Tab-separated table of C-alpha atoms in Angstrom:
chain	number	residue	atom	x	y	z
A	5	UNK	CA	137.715	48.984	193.462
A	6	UNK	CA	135.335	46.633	195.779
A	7	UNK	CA	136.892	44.374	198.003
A	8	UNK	CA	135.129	41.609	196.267
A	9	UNK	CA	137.239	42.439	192.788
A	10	UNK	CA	140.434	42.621	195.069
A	11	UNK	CA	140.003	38.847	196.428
A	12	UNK	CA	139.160	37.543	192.827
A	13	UNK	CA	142.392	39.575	191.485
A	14	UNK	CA	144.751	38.863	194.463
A	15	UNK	CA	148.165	39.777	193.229
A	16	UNK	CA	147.846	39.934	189.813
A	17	UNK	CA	149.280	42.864	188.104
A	18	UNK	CA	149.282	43.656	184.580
A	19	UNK	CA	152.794	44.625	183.334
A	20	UNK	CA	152.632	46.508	180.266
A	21	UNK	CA	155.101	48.967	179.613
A	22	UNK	CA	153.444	50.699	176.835
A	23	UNK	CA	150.163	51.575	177.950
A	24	UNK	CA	148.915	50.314	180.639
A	25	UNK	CA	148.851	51.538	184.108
A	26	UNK	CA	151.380	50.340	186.278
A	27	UNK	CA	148.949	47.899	188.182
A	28	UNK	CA	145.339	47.056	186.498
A	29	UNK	CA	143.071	44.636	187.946
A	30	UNK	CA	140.781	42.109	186.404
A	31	UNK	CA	137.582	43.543	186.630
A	32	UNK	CA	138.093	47.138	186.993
A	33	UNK	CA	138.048	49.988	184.361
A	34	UNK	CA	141.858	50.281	183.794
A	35	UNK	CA	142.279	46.608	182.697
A	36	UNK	CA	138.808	46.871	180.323
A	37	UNK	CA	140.933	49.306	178.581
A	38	UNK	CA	144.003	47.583	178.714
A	39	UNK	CA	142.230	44.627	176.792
A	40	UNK	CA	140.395	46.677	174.349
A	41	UNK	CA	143.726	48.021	173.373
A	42	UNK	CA	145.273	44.761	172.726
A	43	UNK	CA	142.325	43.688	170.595
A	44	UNK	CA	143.278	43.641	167.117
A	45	UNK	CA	140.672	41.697	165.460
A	46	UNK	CA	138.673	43.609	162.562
A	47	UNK	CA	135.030	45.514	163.693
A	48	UNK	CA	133.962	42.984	160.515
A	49	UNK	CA	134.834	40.071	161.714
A	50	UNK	CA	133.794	41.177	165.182
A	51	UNK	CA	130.221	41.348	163.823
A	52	UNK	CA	130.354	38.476	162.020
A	53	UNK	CA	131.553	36.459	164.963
A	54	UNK	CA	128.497	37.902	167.200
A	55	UNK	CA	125.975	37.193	164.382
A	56	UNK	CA	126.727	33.774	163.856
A	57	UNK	CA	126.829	33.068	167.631
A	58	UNK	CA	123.794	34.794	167.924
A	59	UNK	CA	122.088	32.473	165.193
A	60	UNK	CA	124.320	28.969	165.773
A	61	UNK	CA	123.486	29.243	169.465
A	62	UNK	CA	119.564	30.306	169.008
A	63	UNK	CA	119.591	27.105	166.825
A	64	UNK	CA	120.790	25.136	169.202
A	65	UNK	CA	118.668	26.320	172.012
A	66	UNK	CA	115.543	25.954	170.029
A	67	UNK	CA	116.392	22.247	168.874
A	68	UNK	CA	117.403	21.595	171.960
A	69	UNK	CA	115.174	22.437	174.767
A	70	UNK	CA	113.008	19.438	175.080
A	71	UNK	CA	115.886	16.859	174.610
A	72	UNK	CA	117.567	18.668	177.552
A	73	UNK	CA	114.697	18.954	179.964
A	74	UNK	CA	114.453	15.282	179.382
A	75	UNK	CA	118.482	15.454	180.347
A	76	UNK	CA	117.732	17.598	183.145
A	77	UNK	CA	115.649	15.010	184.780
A	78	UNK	CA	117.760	12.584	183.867
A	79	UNK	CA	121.028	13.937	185.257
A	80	UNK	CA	118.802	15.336	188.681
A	81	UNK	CA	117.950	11.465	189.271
A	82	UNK	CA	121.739	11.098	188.890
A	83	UNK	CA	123.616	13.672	190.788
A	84	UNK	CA	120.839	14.122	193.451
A	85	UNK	CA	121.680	18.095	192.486
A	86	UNK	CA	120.505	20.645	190.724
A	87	UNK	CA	120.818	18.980	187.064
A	88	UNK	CA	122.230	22.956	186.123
A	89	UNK	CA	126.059	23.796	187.655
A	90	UNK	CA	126.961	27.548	187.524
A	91	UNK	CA	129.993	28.729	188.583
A	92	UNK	CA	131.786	31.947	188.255
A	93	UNK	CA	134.564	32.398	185.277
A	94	UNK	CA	136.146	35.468	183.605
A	95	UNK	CA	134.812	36.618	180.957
A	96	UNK	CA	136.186	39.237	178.032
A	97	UNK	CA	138.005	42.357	179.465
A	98	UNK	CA	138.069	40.829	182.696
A	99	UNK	CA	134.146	40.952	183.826
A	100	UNK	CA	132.627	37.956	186.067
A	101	UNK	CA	129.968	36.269	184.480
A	102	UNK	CA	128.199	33.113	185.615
A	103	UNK	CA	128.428	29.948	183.601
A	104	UNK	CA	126.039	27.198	182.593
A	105	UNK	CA	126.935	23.450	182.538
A	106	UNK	CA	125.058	20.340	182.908
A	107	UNK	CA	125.926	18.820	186.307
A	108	UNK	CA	128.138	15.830	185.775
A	109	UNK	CA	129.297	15.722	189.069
A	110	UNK	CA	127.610	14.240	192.171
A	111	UNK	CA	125.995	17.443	194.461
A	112	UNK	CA	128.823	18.439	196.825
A	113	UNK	CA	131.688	17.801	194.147
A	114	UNK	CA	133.092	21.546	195.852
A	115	UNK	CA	133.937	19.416	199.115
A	116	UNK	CA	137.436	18.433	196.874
A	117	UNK	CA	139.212	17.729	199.777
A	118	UNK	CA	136.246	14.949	200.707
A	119	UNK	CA	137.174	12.903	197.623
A	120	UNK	CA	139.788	13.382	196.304
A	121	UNK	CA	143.822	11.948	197.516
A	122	UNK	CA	146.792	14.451	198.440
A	123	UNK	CA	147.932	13.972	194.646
A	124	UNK	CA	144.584	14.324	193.127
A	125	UNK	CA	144.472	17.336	194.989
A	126	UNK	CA	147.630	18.932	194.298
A	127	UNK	CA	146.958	18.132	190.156
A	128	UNK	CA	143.308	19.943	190.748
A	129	UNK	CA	144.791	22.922	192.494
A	130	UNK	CA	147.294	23.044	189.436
A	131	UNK	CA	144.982	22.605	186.711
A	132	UNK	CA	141.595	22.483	188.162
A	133	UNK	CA	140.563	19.471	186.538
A	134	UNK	CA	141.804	15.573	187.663
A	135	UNK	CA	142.249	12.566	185.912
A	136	UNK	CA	139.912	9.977	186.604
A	137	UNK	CA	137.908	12.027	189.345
A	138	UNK	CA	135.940	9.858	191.500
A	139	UNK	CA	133.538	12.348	192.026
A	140	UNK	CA	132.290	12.605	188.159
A	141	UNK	CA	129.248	10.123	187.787
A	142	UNK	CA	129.000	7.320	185.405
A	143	UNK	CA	126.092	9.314	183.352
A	144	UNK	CA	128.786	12.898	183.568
A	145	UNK	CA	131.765	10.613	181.969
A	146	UNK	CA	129.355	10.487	178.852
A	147	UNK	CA	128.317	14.063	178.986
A	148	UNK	CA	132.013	14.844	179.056
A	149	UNK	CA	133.193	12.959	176.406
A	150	UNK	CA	130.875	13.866	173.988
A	151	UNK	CA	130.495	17.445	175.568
A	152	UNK	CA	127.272	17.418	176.196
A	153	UNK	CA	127.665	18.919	179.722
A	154	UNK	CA	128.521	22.076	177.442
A	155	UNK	CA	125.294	23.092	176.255
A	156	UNK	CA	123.198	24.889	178.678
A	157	UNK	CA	126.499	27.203	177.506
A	158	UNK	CA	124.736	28.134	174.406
A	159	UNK	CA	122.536	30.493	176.798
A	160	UNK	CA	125.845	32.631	177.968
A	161	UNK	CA	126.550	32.701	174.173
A	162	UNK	CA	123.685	33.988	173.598
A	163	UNK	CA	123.168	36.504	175.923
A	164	UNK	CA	127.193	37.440	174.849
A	165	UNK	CA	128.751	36.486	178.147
A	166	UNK	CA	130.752	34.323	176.007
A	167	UNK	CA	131.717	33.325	172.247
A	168	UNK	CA	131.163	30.059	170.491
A	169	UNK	CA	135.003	29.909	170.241
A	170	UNK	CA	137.291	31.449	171.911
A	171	UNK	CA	139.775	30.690	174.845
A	172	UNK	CA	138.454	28.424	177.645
A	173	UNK	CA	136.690	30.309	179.991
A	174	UNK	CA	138.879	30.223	183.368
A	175	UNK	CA	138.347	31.187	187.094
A	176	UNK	CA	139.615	34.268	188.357
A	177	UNK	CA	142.016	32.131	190.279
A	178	UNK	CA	143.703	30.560	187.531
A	179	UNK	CA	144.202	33.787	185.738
A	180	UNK	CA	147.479	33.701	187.594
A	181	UNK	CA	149.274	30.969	185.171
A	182	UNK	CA	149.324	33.722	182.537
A	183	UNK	CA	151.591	36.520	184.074
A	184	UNK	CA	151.664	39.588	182.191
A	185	UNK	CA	149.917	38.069	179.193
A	186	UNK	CA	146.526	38.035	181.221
A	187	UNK	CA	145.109	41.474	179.556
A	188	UNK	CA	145.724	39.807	175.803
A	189	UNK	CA	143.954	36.373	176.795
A	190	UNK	CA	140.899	38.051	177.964
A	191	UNK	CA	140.797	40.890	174.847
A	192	UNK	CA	138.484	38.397	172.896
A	193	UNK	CA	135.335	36.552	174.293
A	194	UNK	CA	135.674	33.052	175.577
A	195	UNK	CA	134.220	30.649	174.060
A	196	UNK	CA	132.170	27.151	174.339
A	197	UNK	CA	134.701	25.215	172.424
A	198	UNK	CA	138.378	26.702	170.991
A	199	UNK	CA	141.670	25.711	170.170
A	200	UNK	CA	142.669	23.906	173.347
A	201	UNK	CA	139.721	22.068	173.681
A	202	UNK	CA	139.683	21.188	170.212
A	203	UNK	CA	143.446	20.281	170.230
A	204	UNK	CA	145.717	18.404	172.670
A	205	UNK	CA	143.784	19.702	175.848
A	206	UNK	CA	144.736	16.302	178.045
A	207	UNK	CA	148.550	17.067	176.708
A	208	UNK	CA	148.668	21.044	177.261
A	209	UNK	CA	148.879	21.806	180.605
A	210	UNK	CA	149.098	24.930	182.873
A	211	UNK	CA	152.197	22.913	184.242
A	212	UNK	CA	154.000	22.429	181.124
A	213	UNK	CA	153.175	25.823	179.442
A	214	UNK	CA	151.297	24.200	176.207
A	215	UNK	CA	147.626	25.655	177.312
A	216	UNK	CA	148.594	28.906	177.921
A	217	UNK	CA	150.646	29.218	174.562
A	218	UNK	CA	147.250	27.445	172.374
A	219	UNK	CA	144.965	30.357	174.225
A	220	UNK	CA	147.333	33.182	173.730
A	221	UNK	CA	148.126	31.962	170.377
A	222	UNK	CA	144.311	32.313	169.815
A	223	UNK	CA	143.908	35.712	171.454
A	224	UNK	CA	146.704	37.050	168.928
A	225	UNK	CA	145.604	35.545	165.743
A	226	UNK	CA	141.533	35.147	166.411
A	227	UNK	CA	140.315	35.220	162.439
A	228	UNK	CA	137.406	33.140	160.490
A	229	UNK	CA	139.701	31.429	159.300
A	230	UNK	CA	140.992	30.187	162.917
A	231	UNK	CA	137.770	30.083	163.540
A	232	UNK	CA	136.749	27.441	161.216
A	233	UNK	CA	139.915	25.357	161.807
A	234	UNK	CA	138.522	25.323	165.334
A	235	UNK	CA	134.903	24.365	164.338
A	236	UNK	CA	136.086	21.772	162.656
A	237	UNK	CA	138.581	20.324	165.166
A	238	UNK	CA	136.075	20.098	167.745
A	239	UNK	CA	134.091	17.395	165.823
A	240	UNK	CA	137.297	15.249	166.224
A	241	UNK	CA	137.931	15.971	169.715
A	242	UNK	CA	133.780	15.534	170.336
A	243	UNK	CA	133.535	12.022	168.670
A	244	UNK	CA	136.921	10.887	167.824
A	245	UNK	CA	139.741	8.755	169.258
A	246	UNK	CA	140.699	12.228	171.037
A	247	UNK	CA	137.697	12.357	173.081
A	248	UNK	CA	137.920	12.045	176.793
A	249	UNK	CA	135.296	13.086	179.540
A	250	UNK	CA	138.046	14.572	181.475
């Protein structure tokens, strides 16, 4: 295993007295097969799932692009940044993958410690994500409440880095809030929008145990039937009293 993989995995070991080796690290062989075995969804559904987010998201894309060049210019003027943020997150059986986003943040948002307080801190380091961050722009509070910022994600969907729903795609250092259970939560793909974001994502914390419980909950039960509950939900949590551009 590359040094590389051994920084983004730290100390994480998978304990799984079963099957699984007695230490396997996110992003080498022995956890891939760790998560394929705890994948019980249905090769059916499976193909299904990768049809329709082949088609939704090929939709979207094609509606889409001139709208969000126009964005793109928009949100440059803005941020005074590249108007597309990529970062890296974990994807399905614990492979890197770089994710899209509109930028909603002004250019050197990574310099946390350069705006944000010793609390704000501490709650970003917990949960990587701060209520009312001063460094979100006016224009990025709209993108975020209506998720726009979300759909230059439609692109990792299609090229199957990630799902249209699935568990919230995470950074290799938060993978550490889920213990043991970090092999099940990345056995299906990740997805744009699922049950946390759709639900009480501004309630369920990493803190209080509530995110990690939605995601998992996901992970074990992943159906079409979830699946629409979950396509539906995020309509509410888009444009309803629930939004928030948190």
């Amino acid at each position: 295993m590359s040094a590389e993989l051994e920084g983004r995995a730290g100390s994480l070991i998978i304990d799984s007295a079963a099957e699984a080796p007695s230490a396997a690290l996110p992003g080498t062989d022995e956890f891939a097969s760790l998560c394929r075995k705890l994948d019980s969804r249905s090769l059916g559904y499976r193909a299904v799932k990768r049809a329709f987010d082949i088609a939704f998201s090929a939709v979207i894309i094609a509606v889409g692009i001139v709208p969000c060049a126009v964005l793109s210019a928009v949100i440059a003027a803005d941020t005074k940044g590249s108007p597309i943020y990529t970062q890296e997150r974990v994807g399905r059986l614990g492979r890197p993958f770089r994710i899209f986003k509109f930028r909603t943040m002004v250019a050197d948002a990574d310099d946390v410690e350069k705006y944000l307080d010793a609390e704000q801190l501490t709650e970003w380091k917990r949960e990587r994500k701060v209520t009312n961050d001063p460094r979100i722009t006016p224009l990025g509070r709209v993108l975020r409440r209506t998720s726009l910022d979300e759909l230059p994600q439609f692109l990792n969907v299609l090229k199957g880095d990630m799902s249209l729903i699935g568990p919230r795609a995470i950074t290799f250092a938060e993978l550490e809030h889920y213990g043991a259970d970090v092999a099940l939560l990345l056995s299906v793909p990740q997805g744009v929008t699922g049950a946390w974001q759709a639900g009480p994502r501004n309630e369920a914390s990493f803190e209080n145990g509530e995110r990690q419980a939605i995601e998992l909950g996901y992970a074990r039960h992943a159906s079409l039937g979830e699946d629409v509950s979950v396509f539906g939900s995020t309509f509410g949590a888009m444009f309803g009293k629930r939004r928030s551009g948190r």
